[in-house]
Amino acid sequence: MTLQDVVRILDCQVVASEANLNSTVASGCGCDLMSDVLTFAKPGSLLLTGLCNIQAIRTAEMSDIKMLCFVRAKQPTQKMISLARKTGITVLTTSLPLFEACGRLYANGLTGIYGR
Amino acid sequence: MAGEKDITKVQELVYEIKVEQVMCRDVIVVSPHNLMSELRELLRDKRISGVPVVEDGRLVGLVSIEDFITCLSEGKMKRRVEECMSRNVKCLYGNEALVSAVEQFDRLGYGRFPVVDRESGRLVGVVTKGDIVRGLLKRMEVDYHAEEIHRYRASHIFEDIIADKTTLIFQYRVVGKDFERAGETSSGLRKTLRRMGIPPTIVRRVAIATYEAEMNIVVFTEGGEITARVTPVEIRVEAVDRGPGIPDIEKAMQPGYSTAPDWVRDLGFGAGMGLNNIQKCADTMHLESTVGEGTRLEIGLHLNGREKHGTAHHR
């Protein structure tokens, strides 16, 4: 699955680094707790979260996560967008809630950190 | 707000780069007193569709290939340029951002614009759509190369230093309670280590551990320092703060134990996983704390293939 597919499946808006939309999404991680993302997320995965603050971008950066989708129509600030761009992280937003966003991607074949 | 979305590198650059930085400065011009017949060779040889008309350095008009053809068909080639040129020329200012040039190209559909100095009104160049595209591409290439050069230089640093023992020390100051800036240290260290050519899996572990330590300093203390010492065989990161200290380290190490205030939890942290995660990422960890004085955390990671396995993210 590519990021372009994610945009289609979740009806996303692309808010930063759209040049990377052809990247392959290795796995998905749905989480609002950044401590858990730092502990469990795999590099190269797509992070779906309802936590919309600058540390969500920082957490992605530290975890080598290059793609992030804010759920429940959360809109990142200009500061977050510029940090994401600087660190090469693609940022999407969807109006879907976290559960449904993850469910749709899983139903379309995207797996989680354990690959099943 | 629509303007806040879809910010790309190119969009940022069109606001940053000025017209004078991409325009062509070597401009062919004619004088208003030239004869129209003199334009023939100029237009043919230089394959241009219009020429700015300049008197005493100032732009006074523009004569186009259409003006030339009209004169030709009417047999009035002995006329002077000033009689045939258009006078109300739309031009751009040298210190305008590219974004306004792009707007003018879009709105008016012209192929080129003369560029004048805002104060003196003197013609300083001509800009085409091609100049804008070339200018943007060049700038993006320069930015990319700058990072490549940083990386190239830094990745040879240990080979270039001649000494029996080499340690590089990077020091960072962490500001307490400043949630917006939290992570800047870890980000800076991460980028530095990447540039040095340290394997990405190791950099990731250092970055995550340092970020957790940095968050602890930001959340619980008034500030502190993070120091990284890098040798060819290991990376050591030391995080020191000035209080309030951890009363019971054993308890603090228990997964899920947290004393973080609600505002920290609301921000997605403070779940009592930080110290455990640091331990998981590091090969060695040492934590000491005195209540009322402060806390000192030191972690170490081996380089040279002695990479630790079994951390949470390496299954």
PDB file of N, CA and C in Angstrom, chain B residues 74-136:
ATOM      1  N   GLU B  74       2.668  48.174 -42.847  1.00  0.00           N
ATOM      2  CA  GLU B  74       2.245  49.532 -43.213  1.00  0.00           C
ATOM      3  C   GLU B  74       3.354  50.309 -43.918  1.00  0.00           C
ATOM      4  N   GLY B  75       4.498  49.658 -44.093  1.00  0.00           N
ATOM      5  CA  GLY B  75       5.634  50.289 -44.774  1.00  0.00           C
ATOM      6  C   GLY B  75       6.189  51.476 -44.025  1.00  0.00           C
ATOM      7  N   LYS B  76       6.181  51.376 -42.692  1.00  0.00           N
ATOM      8  CA  LYS B  76       6.650  52.524 -41.904  1.00  0.00           C
ATOM      9  C   LYS B  76       7.896  52.166 -41.100  1.00  0.00           C
ATOM     10  N   MET B  77       8.826  51.514 -41.760  1.00  0.00           N
ATOM     11  CA  MET B  77      10.020  51.057 -41.063  1.00  0.00           C
ATOM     12  C   MET B  77      10.967  52.187 -40.692  1.00  0.00           C
ATOM     13  N   LYS B  78      10.732  53.379 -41.213  1.00  0.00           N
ATOM     14  CA  LYS B  78      11.607  54.496 -40.872  1.00  0.00           C
ATOM     15  C   LYS B  78      11.140  55.219 -39.598  1.00  0.00           C
ATOM     16  N   ARG B  79      10.043  54.714 -39.039  1.00  0.00           N
ATOM     17  CA  ARG B  79       9.571  55.314 -37.779  1.00  0.00           C
ATOM     18  C   ARG B  79      10.530  55.012 -36.637  1.00  0.00           C
ATOM     19  N   ARG B  80      10.474  55.870 -35.630  1.00  0.00           N
ATOM     20  CA  ARG B  80      11.294  55.613 -34.454  1.00  0.00           C
ATOM     21  C   ARG B  80      10.548  54.662 -33.514  1.00  0.00           C
ATOM     22  N   VAL B  81      11.346  53.954 -32.730  1.00  0.00           N
ATOM     23  CA  VAL B  81      10.788  52.984 -31.769  1.00  0.00           C
ATOM     24  C   VAL B  81       9.755  53.658 -30.861  1.00  0.00           C
ATOM     25  N   GLU B  82      10.045  54.871 -30.399  1.00  0.00           N
ATOM     26  CA  GLU B  82       9.148  55.534 -29.437  1.00  0.00           C
ATOM     27  C   GLU B  82       7.755  55.794 -30.013  1.00  0.00           C
ATOM     28  N   GLU B  83       7.658  55.795 -31.355  1.00  0.00           N
ATOM     29  CA  GLU B  83       6.352  56.030 -31.966  1.00  0.00           C
ATOM     30  C   GLU B  83       5.510  54.752 -32.006  1.00  0.00           C
ATOM     31  N   CYS B  84       6.160  53.603 -31.911  1.00  0.00           N
ATOM     32  CA  CYS B  84       5.458  52.322 -32.102  1.00  0.00           C
ATOM     33  C   CYS B  84       5.339  51.479 -30.832  1.00  0.00           C
ATOM     34  N   MET B  85       6.166  51.793 -29.836  1.00  0.00           N
ATOM     35  CA  MET B  85       6.206  50.932 -28.633  1.00  0.00           C
ATOM     36  C   MET B  85       4.963  51.112 -27.752  1.00  0.00           C
ATOM     37  N   SER B  86       4.738  50.093 -26.877  1.00  0.00           N
ATOM     38  CA  SER B  86       3.700  50.285 -25.853  1.00  0.00           C
ATOM     39  C   SER B  86       4.370  50.961 -24.664  1.00  0.00           C
ATOM     40  N   ARG B  87       3.618  51.909 -24.060  1.00  0.00           N
ATOM     41  CA  ARG B  87       4.236  52.697 -22.998  1.00  0.00           C
ATOM     42  C   ARG B  87       3.886  52.211 -21.589  1.00  0.00           C
ATOM     43  N   ASN B  88       2.667  51.753 -21.450  1.00  0.00           N
ATOM     44  CA  ASN B  88       2.282  51.307 -20.102  1.00  0.00           C
ATOM     45  C   ASN B  88       2.695  49.848 -19.910  1.00  0.00           C
ATOM     46  N   VAL B  89       3.972  49.671 -19.605  1.00  0.00           N
ATOM     47  CA  VAL B  89       4.502  48.318 -19.504  1.00  0.00           C
ATOM     48  C   VAL B  89       4.311  47.784 -18.096  1.00  0.00           C
ATOM     49  N   LYS B  90       3.741  46.577 -18.019  1.00  0.00           N
ATOM     50  CA  LYS B  90       3.621  45.934 -16.715  1.00  0.00           C
ATOM     51  C   LYS B  90       4.988  45.342 -16.379  1.00  0.00           C
ATOM     52  N   CYS B  91       5.563  45.790 -15.275  1.00  0.00           N
ATOM     53  CA  CYS B  91       6.863  45.218 -14.915  1.00  0.00           C
ATOM     54  C   CYS B  91       6.848  44.728 -13.472  1.00  0.00           C
ATOM     55  N   LEU B  92       7.895  44.041 -13.100  1.00  0.00           N
ATOM     56  CA  LEU B  92       8.026  43.531 -11.743  1.00  0.00           C
ATOM     57  C   LEU B  92       9.173  44.256 -11.061  1.00  0.00           C
ATOM     58  N   TYR B  93       9.136  44.262  -9.728  1.00  0.00           N
ATOM     59  CA  TYR B  93      10.243  44.844  -8.970  1.00  0.00           C
ATOM     60  C   TYR B  93      11.233  43.747  -8.573  1.00  0.00           C
ATOM     61  N   GLY B  94      12.505  44.128  -8.559  1.00  0.00           N
ATOM     62  CA  GLY B  94      13.544  43.150  -8.238  1.00  0.00           C
ATOM     63  C   GLY B  94      13.392  42.525  -6.867  1.00  0.00           C
ATOM     64  N   ASN B  95      12.896  43.311  -5.906  1.00  0.00           N
ATOM     65  CA  ASN B  95      12.807  42.764  -4.539  1.00  0.00           C
ATOM     66  C   ASN B  95      11.446  42.159  -4.216  1.00  0.00           C
ATOM     67  N   GLU B  96      10.626  41.931  -5.251  1.00  0.00           N
ATOM     68  CA  GLU B  96       9.362  41.227  -5.044  1.00  0.00           C
ATOM     69  C   GLU B  96       9.623  39.733  -4.913  1.00  0.00           C
ATOM     70  N   ALA B  97       8.801  39.050  -4.124  1.00  0.00           N
ATOM     71  CA  ALA B  97       8.952  37.605  -4.007  1.00  0.00           C
ATOM     72  C   ALA B  97       8.452  36.936  -5.292  1.00  0.00           C
ATOM     73  N   LEU B  98       9.005  35.763  -5.574  1.00  0.00           N
ATOM     74  CA  LEU B  98       8.618  35.043  -6.792  1.00  0.00           C
ATOM     75  C   LEU B  98       7.116  34.820  -6.872  1.00  0.00           C
ATOM     76  N   VAL B  99       6.494  34.700  -5.696  1.00  0.00           N
ATOM     77  CA  VAL B  99       5.067  34.378  -5.698  1.00  0.00           C
ATOM     78  C   VAL B  99       4.261  35.445  -6.443  1.00  0.00           C
ATOM     79  N   SER B 100       4.661  36.726  -6.326  1.00  0.00           N
ATOM     80  CA  SER B 100       3.876  37.741  -7.026  1.00  0.00           C
ATOM     81  C   SER B 100       4.170  37.710  -8.521  1.00  0.00           C
ATOM     82  N   ALA B 101       5.395  37.314  -8.890  1.00  0.00           N
ATOM     83  CA  ALA B 101       5.713  37.152 -10.310  1.00  0.00           C
ATOM     84  C   ALA B 101       4.850  36.039 -10.908  1.00  0.00           C
ATOM     85  N   VAL B 102       4.761  34.931 -10.176  1.00  0.00           N
ATOM     86  CA  VAL B 102       3.960  33.796 -10.653  1.00  0.00           C
ATOM     87  C   VAL B 102       2.513  34.227 -10.855  1.00  0.00           C
ATOM     88  N   GLU B 103       2.000  35.021  -9.928  1.00  0.00           N
ATOM     89  CA  GLU B 103       0.621  35.521 -10.040  1.00  0.00           C
ATOM     90  C   GLU B 103       0.429  36.361 -11.304  1.00  0.00           C
ATOM     91  N   GLN B 104       1.406  37.240 -11.582  1.00  0.00           N
ATOM     92  CA  GLN B 104       1.319  38.107 -12.764  1.00  0.00           C
ATOM     93  C   GLN B 104       1.366  37.293 -14.054  1.00  0.00           C
ATOM     94  N   PHE B 105       2.253  36.267 -14.085  1.00  0.00           N
ATOM     95  CA  PHE B 105       2.321  35.407 -15.269  1.00  0.00           C
ATOM     96  C   PHE B 105       0.969  34.736 -15.499  1.00  0.00           C
ATOM     97  N   ASP B 106       0.380  34.276 -14.411  1.00  0.00           N
ATOM     98  CA  ASP B 106      -0.920  33.588 -14.475  1.00  0.00           C
ATOM     99  C   ASP B 106      -2.019  34.524 -14.961  1.00  0.00           C
ATOM    100  N   ARG B 107      -2.031  35.737 -14.393  1.00  0.00           N
ATOM    101  CA  ARG B 107      -3.117  36.671 -14.611  1.00  0.00           C
ATOM    102  C   ARG B 107      -3.054  37.281 -16.019  1.00  0.00           C
ATOM    103  N   LEU B 108      -1.847  37.649 -16.454  1.00  0.00           N
ATOM    104  CA  LEU B 108      -1.720  38.402 -17.705  1.00  0.00           C
ATOM    105  C   LEU B 108      -1.310  37.542 -18.896  1.00  0.00           C
ATOM    106  N   GLY B 109      -0.805  36.347 -18.606  1.00  0.00           N
ATOM    107  CA  GLY B 109      -0.451  35.431 -19.684  1.00  0.00           C
ATOM    108  C   GLY B 109       0.738  35.865 -20.520  1.00  0.00           C
ATOM    109  N   TYR B 110       1.576  36.811 -20.031  1.00  0.00           N
ATOM    110  CA  TYR B 110       2.760  37.234 -20.778  1.00  0.00           C
ATOM    111  C   TYR B 110       3.860  36.185 -20.678  1.00  0.00           C
ATOM    112  N   GLY B 111       4.771  36.250 -21.636  1.00  0.00           N
ATOM    113  CA  GLY B 111       5.893  35.310 -21.619  1.00  0.00           C
ATOM    114  C   GLY B 111       7.057  35.800 -20.772  1.00  0.00           C
ATOM    115  N   ARG B 112       7.152  37.140 -20.611  1.00  0.00           N
ATOM    116  CA  ARG B 112       8.275  37.689 -19.857  1.00  0.00           C
ATOM    117  C   ARG B 112       7.892  39.043 -19.256  1.00  0.00           C
ATOM    118  N   PHE B 113       8.602  39.421 -18.218  1.00  0.00           N
ATOM    119  CA  PHE B 113       8.389  40.744 -17.618  1.00  0.00           C
ATOM    120  C   PHE B 113       9.730  41.462 -17.465  1.00  0.00           C
ATOM    121  N   PRO B 114       9.769  42.752 -17.777  1.00  0.00           N
ATOM    122  CA  PRO B 114      10.966  43.516 -17.413  1.00  0.00           C
ATOM    123  C   PRO B 114      10.987  43.660 -15.887  1.00  0.00           C
ATOM    124  N   VAL B 115      12.184  43.716 -15.329  1.00  0.00           N
ATOM    125  CA  VAL B 115      12.309  43.890 -13.886  1.00  0.00           C
ATOM    126  C   VAL B 115      13.003  45.226 -13.628  1.00  0.00           C
ATOM    127  N   VAL B 116      12.383  46.063 -12.799  1.00  0.00           N
ATOM    128  CA  VAL B 116      12.988  47.356 -12.506  1.00  0.00           C
ATOM    129  C   VAL B 116      13.275  47.492 -11.016  1.00  0.00           C
ATOM    130  N   ASP B 117      14.206  48.372 -10.714  1.00  0.00           N
ATOM    131  CA  ASP B 117      14.523  48.674  -9.326  1.00  0.00           C
ATOM    132  C   ASP B 117      13.413  49.561  -8.762  1.00  0.00           C
ATOM    133  N   ARG B 118      12.914  49.189  -7.587  1.00  0.00           N
ATOM    134  CA  ARG B 118      11.731  49.877  -7.048  1.00  0.00           C
ATOM    135  C   ARG B 118      11.988  51.366  -6.817  1.00  0.00           C
ATOM    136  N   GLU B 119      13.176  51.715  -6.314  1.00  0.00           N
ATOM    137  CA  GLU B 119      13.455  53.117  -6.012  1.00  0.00           C
ATOM    138  C   GLU B 119      13.775  53.941  -7.263  1.00  0.00           C
ATOM    139  N   SER B 120      14.742  53.448  -8.038  1.00  0.00           N
ATOM    140  CA  SER B 120      15.261  54.282  -9.137  1.00  0.00           C
ATOM    141  C   SER B 120      14.462  54.125 -10.427  1.00  0.00           C
ATOM    142  N   GLY B 121      13.680  53.035 -10.549  1.00  0.00           N
ATOM    143  CA  GLY B 121      12.945  52.805 -11.786  1.00  0.00           C
ATOM    144  C   GLY B 121      13.836  52.327 -12.923  1.00  0.00           C
ATOM    145  N   ARG B 122      15.087  52.027 -12.620  1.00  0.00           N
ATOM    146  CA  ARG B 122      16.010  51.570 -13.659  1.00  0.00           C
ATOM    147  C   ARG B 122      15.746  50.107 -13.993  1.00  0.00           C
ATOM    148  N   LEU B 123      15.920  49.784 -15.261  1.00  0.00           N
ATOM    149  CA  LEU B 123      15.752  48.398 -15.691  1.00  0.00           C
ATOM    150  C   LEU B 123      16.937  47.578 -15.187  1.00  0.00           C
ATOM    151  N   VAL B 124      16.651  46.482 -14.485  1.00  0.00           N
ATOM    152  CA  VAL B 124      17.754  45.674 -13.958  1.00  0.00           C
ATOM    153  C   VAL B 124      17.796  44.271 -14.558  1.00  0.00           C
ATOM    154  N   GLY B 125      16.707  43.874 -15.230  1.00  0.00           N
ATOM    155  CA  GLY B 125      16.715  42.536 -15.826  1.00  0.00           C
ATOM    156  C   GLY B 125      15.390  42.187 -16.461  1.00  0.00           C
ATOM    157  N   VAL B 126      15.311  40.937 -16.926  1.00  0.00           N
ATOM    158  CA  VAL B 126      14.078  40.409 -17.501  1.00  0.00           C
ATOM    159  C   VAL B 126      13.867  39.037 -16.905  1.00  0.00           C
ATOM    160  N   VAL B 127      12.611  38.706 -16.620  1.00  0.00           N
ATOM    161  CA  VAL B 127      12.360  37.387 -16.038  1.00  0.00           C
ATOM    162  C   VAL B 127      11.300  36.646 -16.857  1.00  0.00           C
ATOM    163  N   THR B 128      11.577  35.348 -17.119  1.00  0.00           N
ATOM    164  CA  THR B 128      10.608  34.496 -17.830  1.00  0.00           C
ATOM    165  C   THR B 128      10.154  33.389 -16.880  1.00  0.00           C
ATOM    166  N   LYS B 129       9.122  32.656 -17.292  1.00  0.00           N
ATOM    167  CA  LYS B 129       8.680  31.516 -16.470  1.00  0.00           C
ATOM    168  C   LYS B 129       9.812  30.506 -16.311  1.00  0.00           C
ATOM    169  N   GLY B 130      10.570  30.343 -17.404  1.00  0.00           N
ATOM    170  CA  GLY B 130      11.704  29.406 -17.375  1.00  0.00           C
ATOM    171  C   GLY B 130      12.733  29.805 -16.332  1.00  0.00           C
ATOM    172  N   ASP B 131      12.992  31.116 -16.193  1.00  0.00           N
ATOM    173  CA  ASP B 131      13.952  31.586 -15.185  1.00  0.00           C
ATOM    174  C   ASP B 131      13.483  31.209 -13.786  1.00  0.00           C
ATOM    175  N   ILE B 132      12.160  31.317 -13.575  1.00  0.00           N
ATOM    176  CA  ILE B 132      11.600  31.006 -12.246  1.00  0.00           C
ATOM    177  C   ILE B 132      11.772  29.527 -11.938  1.00  0.00           C
ATOM    178  N   VAL B 133      11.426  28.693 -12.909  1.00  0.00           N
ATOM    179  CA  VAL B 133      11.554  27.239 -12.697  1.00  0.00           C
ATOM    180  C   VAL B 133      13.016  26.875 -12.446  1.00  0.00           C
ATOM    181  N   ARG B 134      13.916  27.427 -13.270  1.00  0.00           N
ATOM    182  CA  ARG B 134      15.356  27.131 -13.105  1.00  0.00           C
ATOM    183  C   ARG B 134      15.853  27.586 -11.738  1.00  0.00           C
ATOM    184  N   GLY B 135      15.414  28.792 -11.328  1.00  0.00           N
ATOM    185  CA  GLY B 135      15.828  29.338 -10.039  1.00  0.00           C
ATOM    186  C   GLY B 135      15.395  28.441  -8.881  1.00  0.00           C
ATOM    187  N   LEU B 136      14.162  27.945  -8.973  1.00  0.00           N
ATOM    188  CA  LEU B 136      13.643  27.087  -7.903  1.00  0.00           C
ATOM    189  C   LEU B 136      14.401  25.759  -7.864  1.00  0.00           C
TER     190      LEU B 136
END
